[in-house]
Coordinates of C-alpha atoms and ligand atoms in Angstrom, one line a residue:
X914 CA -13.3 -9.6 17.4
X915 CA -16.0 -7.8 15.2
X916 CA -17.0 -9.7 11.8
X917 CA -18.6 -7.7 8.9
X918 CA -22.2 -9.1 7.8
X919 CA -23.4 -8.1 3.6
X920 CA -26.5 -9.1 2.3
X921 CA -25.7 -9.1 -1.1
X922 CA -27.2 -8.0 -4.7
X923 CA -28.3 -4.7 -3.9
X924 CA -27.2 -2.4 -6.5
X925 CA -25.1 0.5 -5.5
X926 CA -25.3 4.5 -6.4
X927 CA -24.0 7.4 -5.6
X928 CA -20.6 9.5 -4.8
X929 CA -18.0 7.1 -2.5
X930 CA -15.3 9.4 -1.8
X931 CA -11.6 7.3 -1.2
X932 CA -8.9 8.6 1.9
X933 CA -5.6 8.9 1.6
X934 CA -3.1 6.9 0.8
X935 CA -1.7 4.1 3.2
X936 CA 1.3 3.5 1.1
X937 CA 2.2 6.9 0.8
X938 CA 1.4 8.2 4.6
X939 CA 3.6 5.9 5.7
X940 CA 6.7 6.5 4.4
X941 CA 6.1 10.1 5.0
X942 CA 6.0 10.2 8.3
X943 CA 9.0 7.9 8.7
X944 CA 10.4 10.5 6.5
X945 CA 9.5 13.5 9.1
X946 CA 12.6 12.1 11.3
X947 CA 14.7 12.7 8.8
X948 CA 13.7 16.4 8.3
X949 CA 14.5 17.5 11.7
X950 CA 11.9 20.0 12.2
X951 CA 8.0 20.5 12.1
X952 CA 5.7 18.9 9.4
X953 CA 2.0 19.1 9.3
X954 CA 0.7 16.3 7.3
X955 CA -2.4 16.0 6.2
X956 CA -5.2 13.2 4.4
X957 CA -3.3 10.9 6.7
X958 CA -6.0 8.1 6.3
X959 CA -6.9 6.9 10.0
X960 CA -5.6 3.0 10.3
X961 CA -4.0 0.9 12.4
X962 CA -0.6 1.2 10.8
X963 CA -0.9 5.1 10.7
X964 CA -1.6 4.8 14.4
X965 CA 1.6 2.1 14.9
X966 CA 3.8 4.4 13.0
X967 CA 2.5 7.7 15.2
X968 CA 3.7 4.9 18.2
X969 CA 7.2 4.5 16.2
X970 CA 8.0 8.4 16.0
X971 CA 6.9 9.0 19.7
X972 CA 8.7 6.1 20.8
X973 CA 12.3 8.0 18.8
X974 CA 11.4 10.7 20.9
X975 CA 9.0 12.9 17.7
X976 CA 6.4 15.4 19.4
X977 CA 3.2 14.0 17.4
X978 CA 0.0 15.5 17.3
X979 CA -3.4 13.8 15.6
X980 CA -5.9 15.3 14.9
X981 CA -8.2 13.6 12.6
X982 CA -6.2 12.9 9.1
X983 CA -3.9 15.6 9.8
X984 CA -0.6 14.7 11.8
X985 CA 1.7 17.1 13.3
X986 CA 5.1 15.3 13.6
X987 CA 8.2 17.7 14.9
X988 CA 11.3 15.4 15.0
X989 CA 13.7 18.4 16.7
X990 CA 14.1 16.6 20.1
X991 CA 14.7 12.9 18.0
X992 CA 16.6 11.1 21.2
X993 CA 16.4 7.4 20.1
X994 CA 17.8 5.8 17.0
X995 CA 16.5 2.1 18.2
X996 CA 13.1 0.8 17.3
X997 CA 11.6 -2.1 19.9
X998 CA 10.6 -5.4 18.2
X999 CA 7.0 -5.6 19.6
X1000 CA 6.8 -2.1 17.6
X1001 CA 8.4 -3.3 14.4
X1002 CA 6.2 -5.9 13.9
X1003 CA 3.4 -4.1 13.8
X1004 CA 3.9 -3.1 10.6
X1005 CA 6.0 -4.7 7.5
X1006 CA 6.8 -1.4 6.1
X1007 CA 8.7 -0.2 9.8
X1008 CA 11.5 -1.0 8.0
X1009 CA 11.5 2.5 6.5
X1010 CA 12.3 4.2 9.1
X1011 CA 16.0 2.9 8.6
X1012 CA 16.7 5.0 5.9
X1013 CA 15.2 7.9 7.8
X1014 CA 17.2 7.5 11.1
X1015 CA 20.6 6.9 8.9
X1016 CA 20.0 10.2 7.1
X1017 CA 19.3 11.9 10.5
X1018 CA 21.6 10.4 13.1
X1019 CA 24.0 7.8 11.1
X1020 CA 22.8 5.1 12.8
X1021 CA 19.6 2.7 13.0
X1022 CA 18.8 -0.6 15.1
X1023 CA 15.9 -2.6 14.2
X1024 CA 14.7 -6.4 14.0
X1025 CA 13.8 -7.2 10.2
X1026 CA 9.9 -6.8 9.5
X1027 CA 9.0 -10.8 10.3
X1028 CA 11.9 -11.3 12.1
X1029 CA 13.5 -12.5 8.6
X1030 CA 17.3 -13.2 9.4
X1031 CA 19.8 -10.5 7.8
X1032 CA 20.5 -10.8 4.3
X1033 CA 17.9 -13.1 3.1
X1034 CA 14.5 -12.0 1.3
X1035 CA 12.7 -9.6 2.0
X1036 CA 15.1 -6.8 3.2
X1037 CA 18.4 -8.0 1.1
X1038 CA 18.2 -4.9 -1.5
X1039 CA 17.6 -2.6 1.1
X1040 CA 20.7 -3.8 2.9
X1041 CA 23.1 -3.9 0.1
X1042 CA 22.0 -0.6 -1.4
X1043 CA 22.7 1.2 2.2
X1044 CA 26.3 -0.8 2.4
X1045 CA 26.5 1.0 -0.8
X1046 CA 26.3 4.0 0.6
X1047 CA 28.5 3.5 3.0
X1048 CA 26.9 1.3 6.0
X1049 CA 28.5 -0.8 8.0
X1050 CA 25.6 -3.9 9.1
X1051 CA 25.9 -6.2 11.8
X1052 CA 23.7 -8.5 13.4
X1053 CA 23.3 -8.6 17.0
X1054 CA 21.1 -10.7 19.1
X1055 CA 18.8 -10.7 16.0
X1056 CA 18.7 -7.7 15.3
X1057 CA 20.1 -5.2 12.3
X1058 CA 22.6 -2.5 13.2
X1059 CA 23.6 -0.4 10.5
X1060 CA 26.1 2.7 10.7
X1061 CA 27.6 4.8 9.1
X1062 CA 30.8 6.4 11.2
X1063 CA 31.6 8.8 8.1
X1064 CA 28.7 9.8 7.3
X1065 CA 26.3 8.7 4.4
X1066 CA 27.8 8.9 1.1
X1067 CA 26.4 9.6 -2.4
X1068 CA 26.4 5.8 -4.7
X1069 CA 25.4 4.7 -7.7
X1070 CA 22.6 2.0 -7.2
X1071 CA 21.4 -0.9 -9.6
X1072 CA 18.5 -2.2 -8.3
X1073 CA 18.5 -5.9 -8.5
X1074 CA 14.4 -5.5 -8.5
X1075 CA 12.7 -2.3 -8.5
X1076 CA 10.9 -3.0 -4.7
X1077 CA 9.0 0.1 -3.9
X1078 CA 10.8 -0.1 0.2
X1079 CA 13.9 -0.3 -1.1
X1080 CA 13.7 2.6 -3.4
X1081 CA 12.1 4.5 -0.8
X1082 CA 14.7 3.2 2.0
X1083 CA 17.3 5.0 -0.3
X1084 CA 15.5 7.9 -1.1
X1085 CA 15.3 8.6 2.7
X1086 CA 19.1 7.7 3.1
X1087 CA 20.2 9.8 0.5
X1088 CA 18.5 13.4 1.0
X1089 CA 21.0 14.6 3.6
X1090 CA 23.9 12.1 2.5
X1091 CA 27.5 13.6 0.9
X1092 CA 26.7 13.9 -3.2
X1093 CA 24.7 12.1 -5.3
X1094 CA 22.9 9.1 -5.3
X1095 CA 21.7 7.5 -8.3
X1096 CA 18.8 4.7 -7.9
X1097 CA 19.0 3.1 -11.4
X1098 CA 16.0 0.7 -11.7
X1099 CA 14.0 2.3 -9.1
X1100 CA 10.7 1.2 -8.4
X1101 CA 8.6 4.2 -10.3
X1102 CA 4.5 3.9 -7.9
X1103 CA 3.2 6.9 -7.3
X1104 CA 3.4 6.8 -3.9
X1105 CA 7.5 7.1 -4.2
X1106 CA 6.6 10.3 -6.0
X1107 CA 4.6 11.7 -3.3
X1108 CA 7.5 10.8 -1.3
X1109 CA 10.2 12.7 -3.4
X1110 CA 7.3 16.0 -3.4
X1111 CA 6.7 15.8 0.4
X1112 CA 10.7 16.0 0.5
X1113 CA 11.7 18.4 -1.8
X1114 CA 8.9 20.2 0.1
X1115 CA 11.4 20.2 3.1
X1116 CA 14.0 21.5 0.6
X1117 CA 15.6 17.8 -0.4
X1118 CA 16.7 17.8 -4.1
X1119 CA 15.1 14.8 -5.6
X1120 CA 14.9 14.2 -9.3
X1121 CA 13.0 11.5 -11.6
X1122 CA 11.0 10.0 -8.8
X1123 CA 7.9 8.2 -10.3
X1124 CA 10.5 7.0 -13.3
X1125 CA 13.2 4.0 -13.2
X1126 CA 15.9 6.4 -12.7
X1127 CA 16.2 8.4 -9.7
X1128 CA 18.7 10.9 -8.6
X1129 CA 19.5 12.5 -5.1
X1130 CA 21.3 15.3 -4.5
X1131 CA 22.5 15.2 -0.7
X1132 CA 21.2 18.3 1.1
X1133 CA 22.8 19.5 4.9
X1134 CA 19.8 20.3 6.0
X1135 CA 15.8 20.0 5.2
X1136 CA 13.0 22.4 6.8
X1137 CA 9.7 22.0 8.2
X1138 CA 6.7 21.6 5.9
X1139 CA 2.5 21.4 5.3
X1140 CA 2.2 18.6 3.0
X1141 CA -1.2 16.8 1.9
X1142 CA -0.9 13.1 1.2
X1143 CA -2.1 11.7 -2.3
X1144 CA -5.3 9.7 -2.4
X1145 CA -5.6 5.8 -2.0
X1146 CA -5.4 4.6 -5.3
X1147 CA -6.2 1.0 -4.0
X1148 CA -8.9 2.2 -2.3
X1149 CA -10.4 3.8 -5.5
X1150 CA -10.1 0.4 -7.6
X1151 CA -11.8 -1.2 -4.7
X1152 CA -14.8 1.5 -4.6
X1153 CA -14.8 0.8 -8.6
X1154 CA -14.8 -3.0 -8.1
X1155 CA -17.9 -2.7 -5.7
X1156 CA -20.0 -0.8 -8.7
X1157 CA -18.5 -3.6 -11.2
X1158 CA -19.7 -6.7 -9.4
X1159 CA -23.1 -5.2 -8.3
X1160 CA -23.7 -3.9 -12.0
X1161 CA -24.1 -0.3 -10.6
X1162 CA -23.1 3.0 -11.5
X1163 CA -21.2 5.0 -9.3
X1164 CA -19.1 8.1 -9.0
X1165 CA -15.9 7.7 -6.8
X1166 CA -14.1 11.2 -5.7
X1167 CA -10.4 11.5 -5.1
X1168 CA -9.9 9.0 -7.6
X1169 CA -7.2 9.9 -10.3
X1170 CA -7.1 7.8 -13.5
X1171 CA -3.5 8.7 -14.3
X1172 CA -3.0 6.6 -10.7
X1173 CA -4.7 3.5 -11.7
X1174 CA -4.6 3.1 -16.1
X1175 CA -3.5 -0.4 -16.5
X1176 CA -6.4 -1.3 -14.0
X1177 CA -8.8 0.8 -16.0
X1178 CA -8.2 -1.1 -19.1
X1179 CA -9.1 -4.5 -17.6
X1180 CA -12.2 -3.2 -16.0
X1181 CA -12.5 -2.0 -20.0
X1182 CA -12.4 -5.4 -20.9
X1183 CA -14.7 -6.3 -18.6
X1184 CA -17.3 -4.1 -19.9
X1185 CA -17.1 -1.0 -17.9
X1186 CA -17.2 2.3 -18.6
X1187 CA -15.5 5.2 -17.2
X1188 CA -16.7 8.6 -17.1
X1189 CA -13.2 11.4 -15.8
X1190 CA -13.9 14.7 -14.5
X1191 CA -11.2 16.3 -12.3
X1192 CA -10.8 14.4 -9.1
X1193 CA -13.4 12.0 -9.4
X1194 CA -14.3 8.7 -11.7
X1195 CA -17.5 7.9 -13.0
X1196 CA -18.1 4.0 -13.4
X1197 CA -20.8 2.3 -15.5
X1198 CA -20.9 -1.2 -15.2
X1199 CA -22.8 -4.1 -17.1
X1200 CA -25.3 -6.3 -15.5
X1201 CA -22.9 -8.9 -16.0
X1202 CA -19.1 -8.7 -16.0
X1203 CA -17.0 -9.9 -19.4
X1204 CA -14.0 -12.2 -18.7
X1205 CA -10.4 -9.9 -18.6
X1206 CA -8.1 -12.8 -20.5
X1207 CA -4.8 -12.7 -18.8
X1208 CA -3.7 -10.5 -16.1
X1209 CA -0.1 -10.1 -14.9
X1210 CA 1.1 -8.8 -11.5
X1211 CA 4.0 -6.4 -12.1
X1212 CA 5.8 -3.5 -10.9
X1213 CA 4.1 -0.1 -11.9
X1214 CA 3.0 0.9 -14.1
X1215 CA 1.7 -2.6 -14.4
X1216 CA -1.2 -4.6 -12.9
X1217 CA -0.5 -3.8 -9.4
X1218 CA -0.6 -6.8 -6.9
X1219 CA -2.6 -5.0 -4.4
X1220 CA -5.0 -4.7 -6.9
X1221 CA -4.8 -8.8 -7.7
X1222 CA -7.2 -10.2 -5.2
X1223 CA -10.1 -7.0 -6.0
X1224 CA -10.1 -8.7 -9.8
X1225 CA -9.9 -11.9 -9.2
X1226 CA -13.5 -11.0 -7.3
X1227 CA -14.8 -9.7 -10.7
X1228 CA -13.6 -12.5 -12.4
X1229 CA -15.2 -15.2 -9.9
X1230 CA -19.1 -13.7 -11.7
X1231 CA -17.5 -12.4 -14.7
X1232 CA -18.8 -14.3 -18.1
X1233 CA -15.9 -16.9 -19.2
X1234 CA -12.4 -17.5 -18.0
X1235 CA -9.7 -15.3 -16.2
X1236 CA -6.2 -16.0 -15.6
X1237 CA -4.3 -14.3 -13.2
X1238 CA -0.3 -14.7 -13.0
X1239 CA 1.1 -13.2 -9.4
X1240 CA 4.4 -12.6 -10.4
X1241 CA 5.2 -9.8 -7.2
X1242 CA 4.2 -12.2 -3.9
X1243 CA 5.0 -15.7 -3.8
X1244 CA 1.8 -16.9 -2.3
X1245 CA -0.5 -13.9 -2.5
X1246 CA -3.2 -16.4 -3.3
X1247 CA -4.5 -17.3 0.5
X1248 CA -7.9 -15.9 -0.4
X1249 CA -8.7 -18.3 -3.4
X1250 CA -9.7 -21.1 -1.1
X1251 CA -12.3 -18.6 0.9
X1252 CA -13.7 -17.2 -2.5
X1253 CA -14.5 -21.2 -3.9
X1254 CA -16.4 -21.6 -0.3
X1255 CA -18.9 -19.0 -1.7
X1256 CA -19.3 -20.5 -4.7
X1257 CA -16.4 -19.4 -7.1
X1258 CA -14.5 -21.9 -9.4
X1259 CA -10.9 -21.0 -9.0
X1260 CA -8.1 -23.1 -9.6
X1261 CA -4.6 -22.4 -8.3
X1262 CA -1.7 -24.3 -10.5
X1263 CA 1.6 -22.0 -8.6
X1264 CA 1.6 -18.8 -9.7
X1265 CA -1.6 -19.0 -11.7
X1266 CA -4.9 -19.0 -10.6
X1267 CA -7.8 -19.9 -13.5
X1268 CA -10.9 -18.6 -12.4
X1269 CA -14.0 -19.7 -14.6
X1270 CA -17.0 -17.3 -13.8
X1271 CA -20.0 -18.5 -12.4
X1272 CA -23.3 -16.8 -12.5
X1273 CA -24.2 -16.4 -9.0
X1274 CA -21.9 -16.7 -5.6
X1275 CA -23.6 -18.0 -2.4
X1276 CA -23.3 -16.1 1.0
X1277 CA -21.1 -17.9 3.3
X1278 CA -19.0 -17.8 6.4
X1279 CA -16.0 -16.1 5.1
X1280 CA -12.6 -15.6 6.8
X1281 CA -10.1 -13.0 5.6
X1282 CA -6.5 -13.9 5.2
X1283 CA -5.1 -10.6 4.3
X1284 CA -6.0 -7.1 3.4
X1285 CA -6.7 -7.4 0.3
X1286 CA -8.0 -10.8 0.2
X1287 CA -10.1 -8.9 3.0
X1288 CA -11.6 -6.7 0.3
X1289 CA -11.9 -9.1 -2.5
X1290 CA -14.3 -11.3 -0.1
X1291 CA -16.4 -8.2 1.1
X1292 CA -16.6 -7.7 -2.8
X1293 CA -18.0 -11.0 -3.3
X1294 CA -20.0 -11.0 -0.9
X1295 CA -21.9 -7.8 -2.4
X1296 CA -22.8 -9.3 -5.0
X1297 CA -23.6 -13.2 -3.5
X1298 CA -27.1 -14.6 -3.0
X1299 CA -28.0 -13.9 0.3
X1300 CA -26.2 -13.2 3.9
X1301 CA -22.2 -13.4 4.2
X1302 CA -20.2 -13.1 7.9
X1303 CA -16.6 -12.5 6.8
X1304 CA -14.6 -12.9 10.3
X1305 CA -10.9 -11.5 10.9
X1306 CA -11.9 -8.1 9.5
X1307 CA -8.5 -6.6 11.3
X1308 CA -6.7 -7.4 7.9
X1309 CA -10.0 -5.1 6.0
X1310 CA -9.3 -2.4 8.7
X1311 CA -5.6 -2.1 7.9
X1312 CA -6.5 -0.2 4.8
X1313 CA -10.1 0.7 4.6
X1314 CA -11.8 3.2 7.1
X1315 CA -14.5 1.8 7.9
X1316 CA -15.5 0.0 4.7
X1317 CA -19.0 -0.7 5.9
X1318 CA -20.0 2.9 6.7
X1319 CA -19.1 4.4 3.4
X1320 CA -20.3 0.9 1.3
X1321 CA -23.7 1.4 3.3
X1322 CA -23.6 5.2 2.6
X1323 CA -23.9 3.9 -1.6
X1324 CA -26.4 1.5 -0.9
X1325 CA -24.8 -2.0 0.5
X1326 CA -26.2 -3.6 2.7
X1327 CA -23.1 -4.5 5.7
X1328 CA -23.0 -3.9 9.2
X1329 CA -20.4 -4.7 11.5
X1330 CA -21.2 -7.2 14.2
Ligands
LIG2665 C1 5.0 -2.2 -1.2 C2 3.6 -1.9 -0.7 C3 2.7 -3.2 -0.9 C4 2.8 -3.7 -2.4 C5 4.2 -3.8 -2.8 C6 4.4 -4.2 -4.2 C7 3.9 -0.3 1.1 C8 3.8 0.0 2.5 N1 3.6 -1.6 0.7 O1 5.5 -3.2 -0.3 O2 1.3 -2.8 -0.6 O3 2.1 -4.9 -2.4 O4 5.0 -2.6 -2.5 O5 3.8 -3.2 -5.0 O6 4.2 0.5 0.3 N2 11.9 -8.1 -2.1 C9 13.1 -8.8 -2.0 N3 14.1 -8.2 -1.3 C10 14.0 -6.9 -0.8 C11 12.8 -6.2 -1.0 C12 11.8 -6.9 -1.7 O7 13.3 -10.0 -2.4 O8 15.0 -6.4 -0.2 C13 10.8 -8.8 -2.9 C14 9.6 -9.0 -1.9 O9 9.7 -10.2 -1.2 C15 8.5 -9.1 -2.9 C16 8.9 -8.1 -4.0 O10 10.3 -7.9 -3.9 O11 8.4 -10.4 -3.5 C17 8.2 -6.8 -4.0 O12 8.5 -6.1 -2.7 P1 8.5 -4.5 -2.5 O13 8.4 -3.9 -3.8 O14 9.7 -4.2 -1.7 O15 7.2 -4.3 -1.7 P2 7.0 -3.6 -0.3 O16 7.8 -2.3 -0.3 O17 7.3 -4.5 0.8

């Protein structure tokens, strides 16, 4: 068990360049079973989900070579359609690769991510929009098997909520199914885009992707491809949030402000500045943060929630009061408790969470609770008086690459222990 040890308020400087995208890396590999043939993918960022996925497609029979960032998946000799459940709960989003193995071989067998029980939350839009399509789902000794004897067909397909699995579940369903699908309030992140690209770049015929409406034109067949993943844009915001906290000016590369604009505004409001030049952000940030008045968790283009816990650790030192409404996750608010133990004043009244700034946070023993709860404590801790340990730093590694090593690389003082 390694835990990651800051001595805060050193200011930070520098270029901090961000990895690929988690999010995005993903669902494309799931998506190489459904192609059928060779894909090189590369800016595959290296984590512990990206290696559990790899174990997914070797365990469905995928030839899968890594090398660095770049994956070589050929799905040709696919011989499994069945995912084990010590697999599966590796990772939440394993549930993608339903879609993937329906469009391939009509059939798919998998536990829920969580072992949630068949049509309840969280998987209940993916199910209905596949029986939509023609499924048949059964539950047997706890786990989901879903069929399609006739072959996938095109459907029409009102999303009840636009969840960015589900609309990527159907995306991956409908590339090879008969006609056309229609996903009508689709989830519209730019990591479904890159999804739709890295398809149509094995020939699918995908439409609208990155907008609430998108259509599907069933293809036969799809054809190997060299495809290079998008960047992180949660990554980025963190990289910016590190220069905000620490009142530091920074340039961050691979960062894309077309990715990340709603989030740009309320670091606005907080009294950054933002310098663009292709590919990379500049950030200028005040020696001490403005409150951001009201921020609301919503699907994109709005406040992202995997962004939520990164501001609330601006607004714990930020000058006034912040509220933050998580309207995505029920009880995305595990690292509130962890943030007031160095210091911060944040109250949580349900969905809310109030957070008065304080001048100074206190270095602490720190616990992570989640990824990017994870973050939002190494963020405080950069900027806190003195030395932080922040224990369970799995969660951290699940989506940063080594945070220390490029944080130290702009100045920050962290070291794994
Ligand atoms: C993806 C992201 C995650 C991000 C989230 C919201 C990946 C790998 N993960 O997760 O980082 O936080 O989008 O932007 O891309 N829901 C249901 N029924 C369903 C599906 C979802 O009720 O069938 C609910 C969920 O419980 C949650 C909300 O919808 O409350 C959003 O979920 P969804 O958009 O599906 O998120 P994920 O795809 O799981």
């Amino acid at each position: 068990m390694s835990c990651l040890v800051i001595n805060g308020k050193k200011k930070l400087g520098g270029e901090i360049s961000v990895h690929g995208a988690k999010n995005s890396a993903l669902p494309i590999l799931a998506a190489s079973v459904a192609v059928g043939d060779e894909c090189l993918i590369s800016n595959c960022p290296q984590l512990s989900d990206i290696r559990a996925t790899v174990n997914i497609l070797r365990g469905l029979g995928c030839r899968v070579a890594v090398n660095g960032s770049q994956i070589c998946v050929n799905s040709e000799d696919l011989s499994y359609n069945e995912i084990p459940d010590t697999l599966m709960r590796e990772l939440r989003s394993s549930f993608i690769f339903m879609g993937a193995l329906l469009s391939r071989t009509g059939r798919a067998v998998m536990c829920a991510p969580g072992g949630c029980e068949i049509g309840v939350r969280p998987v209940d839009i993916h199910l209905l929009s596949f029986r939509q399509m023609g499924v048949q789902i059964r539950e047997e000794a706890g786990r989901i098997v879903c069929e399609a004897p006739e072959g996938l067909q095109g459907a029409e397909i009102n999303l009840s909520f636009p969840s960015v699995g589900a609309t990527e579940n159907i995306i991956l369903a409908a590339v090879r199914a008969k006609g056309t699908t229609y996903i009508k309030n689709a989830a519209a992140e730019p990591e479904i885009k890159d999804l739709a690209n890295f398809l149509n770049s094995c020939g699918a015929d995908i439409n609208g992707a990155g907008g609430s409406t998108v259509v599907i034109h069933g293809k036969q067949k799809l054809h190997g491809t060299d495809y290079t993943v998008m960047s992180d844009r949660i990554v980025a915001v963190s990289y910016l949030a590190a220069a905000a906290v620490t009142g530091s000016e920074l340039i961050v590369k691979n960062a894309f402000p077309e990715h990340i604009g709603t989030v740009v505004s309320t670091f606005r409001q907080s009294g950054c500045h933002f310098e663009y030049e292709k590919k990379q952000i500049k950030i200028t940030s005040p020696s001490r943060l403005n409150k951001m008045g009201t921020i609301r968790t919503m699907p994109y283009p709005g406040f992202p929630t995997d962004c939520q816990a990164i501001i609330m650790a601006m607004a714990c030192v930020a000058r006034g009061t912040t509220i933050i409404n998580e309207n995505i996750f029920e009880s995305r608010f595990r690292h509130v408790g962890e943030l007031n133990r160095m210091g911060a004043d944040i109250t949580v009244t349900g969905r809310s969470a109030i957070v008065n700034g304080v001048k100074n946070l206190y270095g602490s023993c720190v616990k992570a609770t989640d990824l990017r709860g994870g973050m939002s404590l190494v963020l405080a801790a950069l900027c806190a008086e003195g030395e932080s340990v922040i224990e369970n730093t799995e969660f951290i590694d699940r989506g940063y690459e080594k945070a220390e090593r490029d944080l130290s690389l702009i100045g920050a003082d962290i070291r794994r222990e």
